Amino acid sequence: MVRRFLIALAALIALVVLYLVAWPVPIAPVAWDAPPDPGHTGAFATNDALAAFETVAIGAHHGPEAIAVDRDGRLYLATEDGVIVRLAADGSSPDAWTDTDGRPLGMAFDSAGTLWVADGLRGLLAISPAGEIRVAATEADGTPIRFADDLDVAADGRVYFSDASTKFSAAEYGGLGASLLELLEHAGTGRLLEHDPATGRTTTLLDRLVFANGVAMSHDQRSVLVNELGSYRVLRVERDGAERGRSSPLIEALPGFPDNITRGRDGRYWIAMPSPRNPTVDALSRRPFLRKVLQRLPAALRPAPVHYGHVIAVDDSGRVVANLQDPAGGFQMLTSALEVPGWLYLGSLSEPRAARVRWP
């Protein structure tokens, strides 16, 4: 009896080991060097400046990932069910303005009042002031746009937006699932794209990004900033002339995963980090095989985001000029921060509300 039990136990262990080392997974990890994690020290020192946030009602919707503001000061929030909710300039009176029938993520207005939307399921959209939707781009350089994530519009009308991953689509894996797969693989399939409304052409400005996320024009309009979530950094990318497409770090070795970035006032750029870095993922950066094993574990045992509210502002040199936190994570999965006079509005991947704090 004991012998049969030991044989069965050995067989079970062998099957588990075989599963962990050989079961097919969607990732093909590559080795990389994770930068040192500064933690919540120095310029990122722990505080509770976000803890006293005010709730902003958005109606019967949730997941206001990003926020845009029009020329009249009205606020627009991209929600998980596809509806773009419009608020009055004082943050009241939520109204279901239009529905993209997708998953709107990043948004920004151009000078003519068109709202440009990076829709994770549909690509790049252009929405008229009347709420009429036009699909502007679904591919770039022959490759389908699988995860349009965030965008900004230059003064000359060109639209810059991220395709977070050309391998792990939002449609197939969901936003969070795709980001975790791209992060674990770390092969860099994301890209920064440029769309020219005058020609209708969409081209790649920079590729090989590990989950390309937030996008913002520089204040001088000479370059565009893009958050590389999987490498904990923000890159500055030249957009014209002989240096077009050349990238350089604006800020590196962040203590969390940078999601959206927005232009603020007085030369600021606001960067939202919905979760601190994961020490297990960093420790396995040089061990691609073990990252495959990690992916084979039950979902409950894999790395998951930690609810910790954190937004920072940096200047054009990458110097941290504001650091606002809520260690308790009262407003979960904080993905964006938009500065308007007197307020900093906060977006979320999962909350049934938006939020705001007084600023400055």
Short mmCIF file of C-alpha atoms in Angstrom, two decimals:
data_model
loop_
_atom_site.label_atom_id
_atom_site.label_comp_id
_atom_site.label_asym_id
_atom_site.label_seq_id
_atom_site.Cartn_x
_atom_site.Cartn_y
_atom_site.Cartn_z
CA MET A 1 0.00 0.00 0.00
CA VAL A 2 2.78 2.39 0.98
CA ARG A 3 4.72 1.44 -2.14
CA ARG A 4 1.77 2.20 -4.42
CA PHE A 5 1.25 5.53 -2.68
CA LEU A 6 4.92 6.48 -3.19
CA ILE A 7 4.77 5.48 -6.86
CA ALA A 8 1.63 7.61 -7.37
CA LEU A 9 3.22 10.52 -5.53
CA ALA A 10 6.38 10.27 -7.64
CA ALA A 11 4.29 10.18 -10.82
CA LEU A 12 2.35 13.24 -9.70
CA ILE A 13 5.54 15.13 -8.90
CA ALA A 14 6.96 14.16 -12.31
CA LEU A 15 3.85 15.46 -14.05
CA VAL A 16 4.01 18.75 -12.13
CA VAL A 17 7.70 19.19 -12.99
CA LEU A 18 7.02 18.34 -16.64
CA TYR A 19 4.21 20.89 -16.72
CA LEU A 20 6.37 23.61 -15.17
CA VAL A 21 9.25 23.09 -17.61
CA ALA A 22 7.48 22.17 -20.84
CA TRP A 23 3.87 23.36 -21.01
CA PRO A 24 3.43 25.85 -23.90
CA VAL A 25 3.10 29.52 -22.90
CA PRO A 26 2.57 32.58 -25.12
CA ILE A 27 5.82 34.28 -24.08
CA ALA A 28 9.38 33.77 -25.36
CA PRO A 29 11.35 35.65 -22.68
CA VAL A 30 14.69 37.34 -23.31
CA ALA A 31 17.32 38.30 -20.77
CA TRP A 32 17.70 41.94 -19.75
CA ASP A 33 19.17 43.97 -16.90
CA ALA A 34 16.61 45.50 -14.56
CA PRO A 35 17.81 48.90 -13.29
CA PRO A 36 18.18 49.40 -9.53
CA ASP A 37 14.90 50.04 -7.74
CA PRO A 38 15.10 53.32 -5.78
CA GLY A 39 11.98 52.40 -3.82
CA HIS A 40 10.10 55.15 -2.06
CA THR A 41 13.17 57.10 -1.02
CA GLY A 42 14.84 60.37 -1.98
CA ALA A 43 12.81 62.19 -4.63
CA PHE A 44 10.21 59.41 -4.29
CA ALA A 45 9.98 59.50 -0.48
CA THR A 46 6.76 58.13 0.99
CA ASN A 47 3.96 60.61 1.77
CA ASP A 48 0.16 60.68 1.86
CA ALA A 49 -0.49 63.72 -0.35
CA LEU A 50 -3.07 61.77 -2.43
CA ALA A 51 -4.91 60.24 0.51
CA ALA A 52 -7.37 63.13 0.83
CA PHE A 53 -8.69 62.79 -2.72
CA GLU A 54 -12.22 63.81 -3.66
CA THR A 55 -14.47 61.43 -5.56
CA VAL A 56 -15.63 62.53 -9.01
CA ALA A 57 -18.83 60.80 -10.15
CA ILE A 58 -18.87 59.39 -13.69
CA GLY A 59 -22.36 57.86 -13.79
CA ALA A 60 -22.87 54.12 -14.25
CA HIS A 61 -19.42 53.54 -15.72
CA HIS A 62 -16.03 52.41 -14.50
CA GLY A 63 -12.36 52.40 -15.45
CA PRO A 64 -11.81 56.08 -16.40
CA GLU A 65 -8.32 55.29 -17.72
CA ALA A 66 -7.53 58.74 -19.14
CA ILE A 67 -8.88 62.29 -19.01
CA ALA A 68 -8.84 65.10 -21.58
CA VAL A 69 -10.02 68.71 -21.41
CA ASP A 70 -11.56 70.76 -24.23
CA ARG A 71 -11.22 74.48 -24.99
CA ASP A 72 -14.20 75.23 -22.75
CA GLY A 73 -12.65 73.42 -19.79
CA ARG A 74 -15.02 70.44 -19.95
CA LEU A 75 -13.53 67.09 -18.96
CA TYR A 76 -13.75 63.86 -20.96
CA LEU A 77 -13.11 60.45 -19.41
CA ALA A 78 -12.47 57.21 -21.32
CA THR A 79 -14.29 54.35 -19.58
CA GLU A 80 -13.96 50.58 -19.75
CA ASP A 81 -17.34 50.01 -21.39
CA GLY A 82 -16.45 52.21 -24.37
CA VAL A 83 -18.38 55.30 -23.30
CA ILE A 84 -16.62 58.65 -23.16
CA VAL A 85 -18.14 60.53 -20.24
CA ARG A 86 -18.18 64.34 -20.36
CA LEU A 87 -18.15 66.47 -17.20
CA ALA A 88 -18.75 70.16 -16.72
CA ALA A 89 -15.67 72.30 -16.12
CA ASP A 90 -16.23 72.06 -12.36
CA GLY A 91 -16.22 68.25 -12.48
CA SER A 92 -19.98 67.84 -12.11
CA SER A 93 -22.87 66.65 -14.31
CA PRO A 94 -21.53 63.41 -15.88
CA ASP A 95 -22.99 62.76 -19.31
CA ALA A 96 -22.47 59.79 -21.65
CA TRP A 97 -21.19 61.88 -24.57
CA THR A 98 -20.42 59.14 -27.11
CA ASP A 99 -19.58 55.43 -27.32
CA THR A 100 -16.58 54.15 -29.31
CA ASP A 101 -17.84 50.54 -29.22
CA GLY A 102 -14.31 49.63 -28.12
CA ARG A 103 -11.99 50.46 -25.24
CA PRO A 104 -10.96 54.13 -25.39
CA LEU A 105 -7.69 54.77 -23.56
CA GLY A 106 -5.57 57.86 -24.32
CA MET A 107 -7.28 61.03 -25.57
CA ALA A 108 -6.35 64.57 -26.60
CA PHE A 109 -7.99 67.43 -28.51
CA ASP A 110 -6.51 69.17 -31.54
CA SER A 111 -6.88 72.86 -32.28
CA ALA A 112 -10.03 72.28 -34.36
CA GLY A 113 -11.86 70.59 -31.50
CA THR A 114 -11.49 67.03 -32.78
CA LEU A 115 -10.96 64.51 -29.99
CA TRP A 116 -8.31 61.96 -30.96
CA VAL A 117 -8.61 58.64 -29.17
CA ALA A 118 -6.25 55.68 -28.84
CA ASP A 119 -8.75 52.83 -28.62
CA GLY A 120 -7.23 49.54 -27.47
CA LEU A 121 -9.66 47.51 -29.57
CA ARG A 122 -10.24 49.70 -32.64
CA GLY A 123 -7.03 51.66 -33.26
CA LEU A 124 -6.76 55.43 -33.71
CA LEU A 125 -10.10 57.26 -33.73
CA ALA A 126 -11.07 60.83 -34.53
CA ILE A 127 -14.26 62.15 -32.90
CA SER A 128 -15.91 65.35 -34.11
CA PRO A 129 -17.30 67.97 -31.69
CA ALA A 130 -20.72 66.45 -32.40
CA GLY A 131 -19.53 63.03 -31.23
CA GLU A 132 -19.27 61.44 -34.69
CA ILE A 133 -16.55 58.75 -34.79
CA ARG A 134 -14.13 58.02 -37.63
CA VAL A 135 -11.48 55.29 -37.63
CA ALA A 136 -8.25 57.05 -38.63
CA ALA A 137 -5.72 54.20 -38.48
CA THR A 138 -5.66 50.45 -37.89
CA GLU A 139 -2.14 49.69 -39.15
CA ALA A 140 1.27 51.28 -39.47
CA ASP A 141 3.99 50.24 -41.91
CA GLY A 142 2.03 47.10 -42.77
CA THR A 143 1.65 45.91 -39.17
CA PRO A 144 -1.79 45.98 -37.52
CA ILE A 145 -2.25 48.24 -34.50
CA ARG A 146 -3.08 45.69 -31.80
CA PHE A 147 -3.08 47.85 -28.68
CA ALA A 148 -3.47 51.61 -29.24
CA ASP A 149 -2.81 52.94 -25.75
CA ASP A 150 -2.14 56.66 -25.30
CA LEU A 151 -1.64 59.74 -27.45
CA ASP A 152 -1.02 63.44 -27.74
CA VAL A 153 -1.50 65.94 -30.55
CA ALA A 154 1.26 68.29 -31.73
CA ALA A 155 0.59 71.95 -32.47
CA ASP A 156 1.00 71.18 -36.19
CA GLY A 157 -1.80 68.59 -36.00
CA ARG A 158 0.25 65.41 -36.14
CA VAL A 159 -0.92 62.73 -33.71
CA TYR A 160 1.58 60.64 -31.75
CA PHE A 161 0.33 57.46 -30.13
CA SER A 162 1.60 54.21 -28.64
CA ASP A 163 0.90 50.70 -29.87
CA ALA A 164 1.68 49.02 -26.54
CA SER A 165 2.39 45.56 -27.95
CA THR A 166 2.23 44.21 -31.49
CA LYS A 167 2.21 40.64 -30.11
CA PHE A 168 -0.14 40.70 -27.12
CA SER A 169 -3.31 42.45 -28.18
CA ALA A 170 -5.84 44.10 -25.91
CA ALA A 171 -8.61 42.21 -27.72
CA GLU A 172 -7.12 38.79 -26.98
CA TYR A 173 -5.53 39.26 -23.57
CA GLY A 174 -7.19 42.35 -22.10
CA GLY A 175 -5.26 45.43 -21.10
CA LEU A 176 -3.73 44.16 -17.87
CA GLY A 177 -3.12 40.65 -19.23
CA ALA A 178 -1.31 41.96 -22.30
CA SER A 179 0.88 44.26 -20.20
CA LEU A 180 1.94 41.42 -17.89
CA LEU A 181 2.81 39.17 -20.83
CA GLU A 182 4.83 41.88 -22.59
CA LEU A 183 6.57 42.63 -19.31
CA LEU A 184 7.52 39.00 -18.64
CA GLU A 185 8.68 38.41 -22.21
CA HIS A 186 10.57 41.72 -22.45
CA ALA A 187 11.32 41.31 -26.14
CA GLY A 188 10.08 44.82 -26.89
CA THR A 189 7.23 44.60 -29.40
CA GLY A 190 5.71 48.00 -28.59
CA ARG A 191 6.13 51.11 -30.73
CA LEU A 192 5.53 54.84 -30.93
CA LEU A 193 3.55 55.87 -34.02
CA GLU A 194 2.94 59.12 -35.88
CA HIS A 195 -0.28 59.84 -37.77
CA ASP A 196 -0.44 62.75 -40.19
CA PRO A 197 -4.09 63.81 -40.72
CA ALA A 198 -3.10 65.76 -43.83
CA THR A 199 -2.01 62.61 -45.65
CA GLY A 200 -3.77 59.91 -43.64
CA ARG A 201 -0.46 58.12 -43.30
CA THR A 202 0.63 56.38 -40.09
CA THR A 203 4.30 55.52 -39.59
CA THR A 204 6.59 54.16 -36.88
CA LEU A 205 8.70 56.72 -35.08
CA LEU A 206 10.30 54.31 -32.57
CA ASP A 207 9.96 50.57 -32.04
CA ARG A 208 11.31 47.81 -29.75
CA LEU A 209 9.60 49.29 -26.71
CA VAL A 210 8.57 47.05 -23.79
CA PHE A 211 4.90 47.93 -23.44
CA ALA A 212 4.82 51.45 -24.88
CA ASN A 213 2.33 53.37 -22.78
CA GLY A 214 1.86 57.09 -22.02
CA VAL A 215 2.57 59.70 -24.72
CA ALA A 216 2.98 63.48 -24.39
CA MET A 217 4.34 66.22 -26.59
CA SER A 218 7.26 68.16 -25.13
CA HIS A 219 6.47 71.72 -24.16
CA ASP A 220 8.74 73.05 -26.92
CA GLN A 221 7.09 70.70 -29.48
CA ARG A 222 10.47 69.45 -30.70
CA SER A 223 10.11 65.95 -29.30
CA VAL A 224 7.55 63.51 -27.99
CA LEU A 225 7.76 61.64 -24.69
CA VAL A 226 6.78 57.99 -24.34
CA ASN A 227 6.56 55.84 -21.22
CA GLU A 228 8.22 52.43 -21.55
CA LEU A 229 6.32 50.66 -18.79
CA GLY A 230 8.37 47.44 -18.85
CA SER A 231 11.69 49.26 -18.46
CA TYR A 232 10.56 51.77 -15.79
CA ARG A 233 11.50 54.83 -17.82
CA VAL A 234 10.34 57.73 -19.96
CA LEU A 235 12.03 58.33 -23.31
CA ARG A 236 12.32 61.56 -25.28
CA VAL A 237 12.04 60.92 -29.03
CA GLU A 238 13.02 63.49 -31.66
CA ARG A 239 10.32 63.90 -34.27
CA ASP A 240 11.84 65.92 -37.12
CA GLY A 241 15.05 66.53 -39.06
CA ALA A 242 18.21 64.45 -39.10
CA GLU A 243 17.60 63.30 -35.51
CA ARG A 244 14.07 62.03 -36.22
CA GLY A 245 13.41 58.82 -34.27
CA ARG A 246 16.44 59.17 -32.01
CA SER A 247 15.57 58.45 -28.38
CA SER A 248 17.18 59.36 -25.08
CA PRO A 249 16.01 58.85 -21.48
CA LEU A 250 14.15 61.68 -19.78
CA ILE A 251 14.00 59.76 -16.49
CA GLU A 252 15.02 56.18 -15.71
CA ALA A 253 14.88 53.65 -12.85
CA LEU A 254 11.45 54.70 -11.65
CA PRO A 255 10.09 53.00 -8.50
CA GLY A 256 6.91 51.89 -10.27
CA PHE A 257 5.38 51.07 -13.64
CA PRO A 258 4.84 54.33 -15.58
CA ASP A 259 1.40 54.36 -17.18
CA ASN A 260 0.15 57.65 -18.66
CA ILE A 261 2.06 60.93 -18.98
CA THR A 262 0.44 64.33 -19.53
CA ARG A 263 1.68 67.85 -20.05
CA GLY A 264 1.07 70.06 -17.03
CA ARG A 265 1.50 73.75 -16.34
CA ASP A 266 4.79 75.59 -15.80
CA GLY A 267 6.82 73.04 -17.75
CA ARG A 268 5.66 70.00 -15.78
CA TYR A 269 4.92 66.49 -17.05
CA TRP A 270 2.74 64.29 -14.84
CA ILE A 271 3.53 60.55 -14.69
CA ALA A 272 1.12 58.10 -13.04
CA MET A 273 2.39 54.82 -11.59
CA PRO A 274 -0.47 52.45 -10.68
CA SER A 275 1.79 49.93 -8.91
CA PRO A 276 5.30 49.72 -7.46
CA ARG A 277 7.84 47.48 -9.15
CA ASN A 278 7.77 43.75 -8.43
CA PRO A 279 11.00 42.38 -6.88
CA THR A 280 10.38 38.88 -8.28
CA VAL A 281 10.12 40.15 -11.86
CA ASP A 282 13.30 42.21 -11.41
CA ALA A 283 15.18 39.31 -9.83
CA LEU A 284 14.35 37.11 -12.84
CA SER A 285 15.38 39.68 -15.46
CA ARG A 286 18.47 37.62 -16.40
CA ARG A 287 16.61 34.29 -16.17
CA PRO A 288 14.22 33.94 -19.11
CA PHE A 289 13.59 30.23 -18.50
CA LEU A 290 12.37 30.90 -14.95
CA ARG A 291 10.04 33.61 -16.28
CA LYS A 292 8.45 30.91 -18.45
CA VAL A 293 8.03 28.77 -15.35
CA LEU A 294 6.49 31.76 -13.58
CA GLN A 295 3.94 32.13 -16.38
CA ARG A 296 2.96 28.46 -15.96
CA LEU A 297 2.01 28.95 -12.32
CA PRO A 298 -1.66 29.44 -11.39
CA ALA A 299 -2.73 33.06 -11.83
CA ALA A 300 -3.02 33.53 -8.07
CA LEU A 301 0.71 32.74 -7.67
CA ARG A 302 1.99 35.03 -10.42
CA PRO A 303 3.10 38.63 -9.82
CA ALA A 304 0.16 41.03 -9.58
CA PRO A 305 -0.16 44.81 -9.25
CA VAL A 306 -0.01 46.28 -5.76
CA HIS A 307 -2.53 48.99 -4.93
CA TYR A 308 -0.37 52.03 -4.21
CA GLY A 309 -1.29 55.48 -5.49
CA HIS A 310 1.67 57.41 -6.90
CA VAL A 311 2.03 60.31 -9.32
CA ILE A 312 5.09 62.44 -9.93
CA ALA A 313 5.83 65.50 -12.01
CA VAL A 314 9.15 66.04 -13.77
CA ASP A 315 10.56 68.97 -15.70
CA ASP A 316 12.27 68.99 -19.09
CA SER A 317 15.53 67.80 -17.53
CA GLY A 318 13.83 64.83 -15.86
CA ARG A 319 14.11 66.34 -12.39
CA VAL A 320 11.29 65.32 -10.04
CA VAL A 321 9.40 68.48 -9.05
CA ALA A 322 6.35 66.90 -7.40
CA ASN A 323 5.81 63.56 -5.65
CA LEU A 324 2.28 62.67 -4.50
CA GLN A 325 1.41 59.32 -2.95
CA ASP A 326 -1.24 57.26 -1.20
CA PRO A 327 0.42 54.12 0.24
CA ALA A 328 -2.99 52.74 1.24
CA GLY A 329 -4.12 52.77 -2.39
CA GLY A 330 -7.53 54.22 -1.62
CA PHE A 331 -7.95 55.09 -5.29
CA GLN A 332 -6.83 51.88 -6.99
CA MET A 333 -4.92 51.40 -10.25
CA LEU A 334 -4.22 55.11 -10.67
CA THR A 335 -3.29 55.42 -14.35
CA SER A 336 -3.32 59.13 -15.23
CA ALA A 337 -3.11 62.64 -13.83
CA LEU A 338 -4.40 65.73 -15.62
CA GLU A 339 -3.59 69.20 -14.30
CA VAL A 340 -6.16 71.98 -14.62
CA PRO A 341 -6.26 75.26 -12.68
CA GLY A 342 -6.64 74.41 -9.01
CA TRP A 343 -6.96 70.66 -9.42
CA LEU A 344 -5.15 67.47 -10.37
CA TYR A 345 -7.67 65.00 -11.82
CA LEU A 346 -6.89 61.29 -11.49
CA GLY A 347 -7.90 58.41 -13.76
CA SER A 348 -8.03 54.69 -12.99
CA LEU A 349 -8.02 51.39 -14.84
CA SER A 350 -10.65 49.86 -12.55
CA GLU A 351 -12.44 52.37 -10.29
CA PRO A 352 -16.16 53.22 -10.75
CA ARG A 353 -15.23 56.90 -10.31
CA ALA A 354 -12.54 59.42 -11.04
CA ALA A 355 -10.81 61.46 -8.34
CA ARG A 356 -9.14 64.80 -7.82
CA VAL A 357 -6.88 66.57 -5.33
CA ARG A 358 -6.16 70.27 -4.87
CA TRP A 359 -3.15 71.48 -6.84
CA PRO A 360 -1.01 73.30 -6.16
#
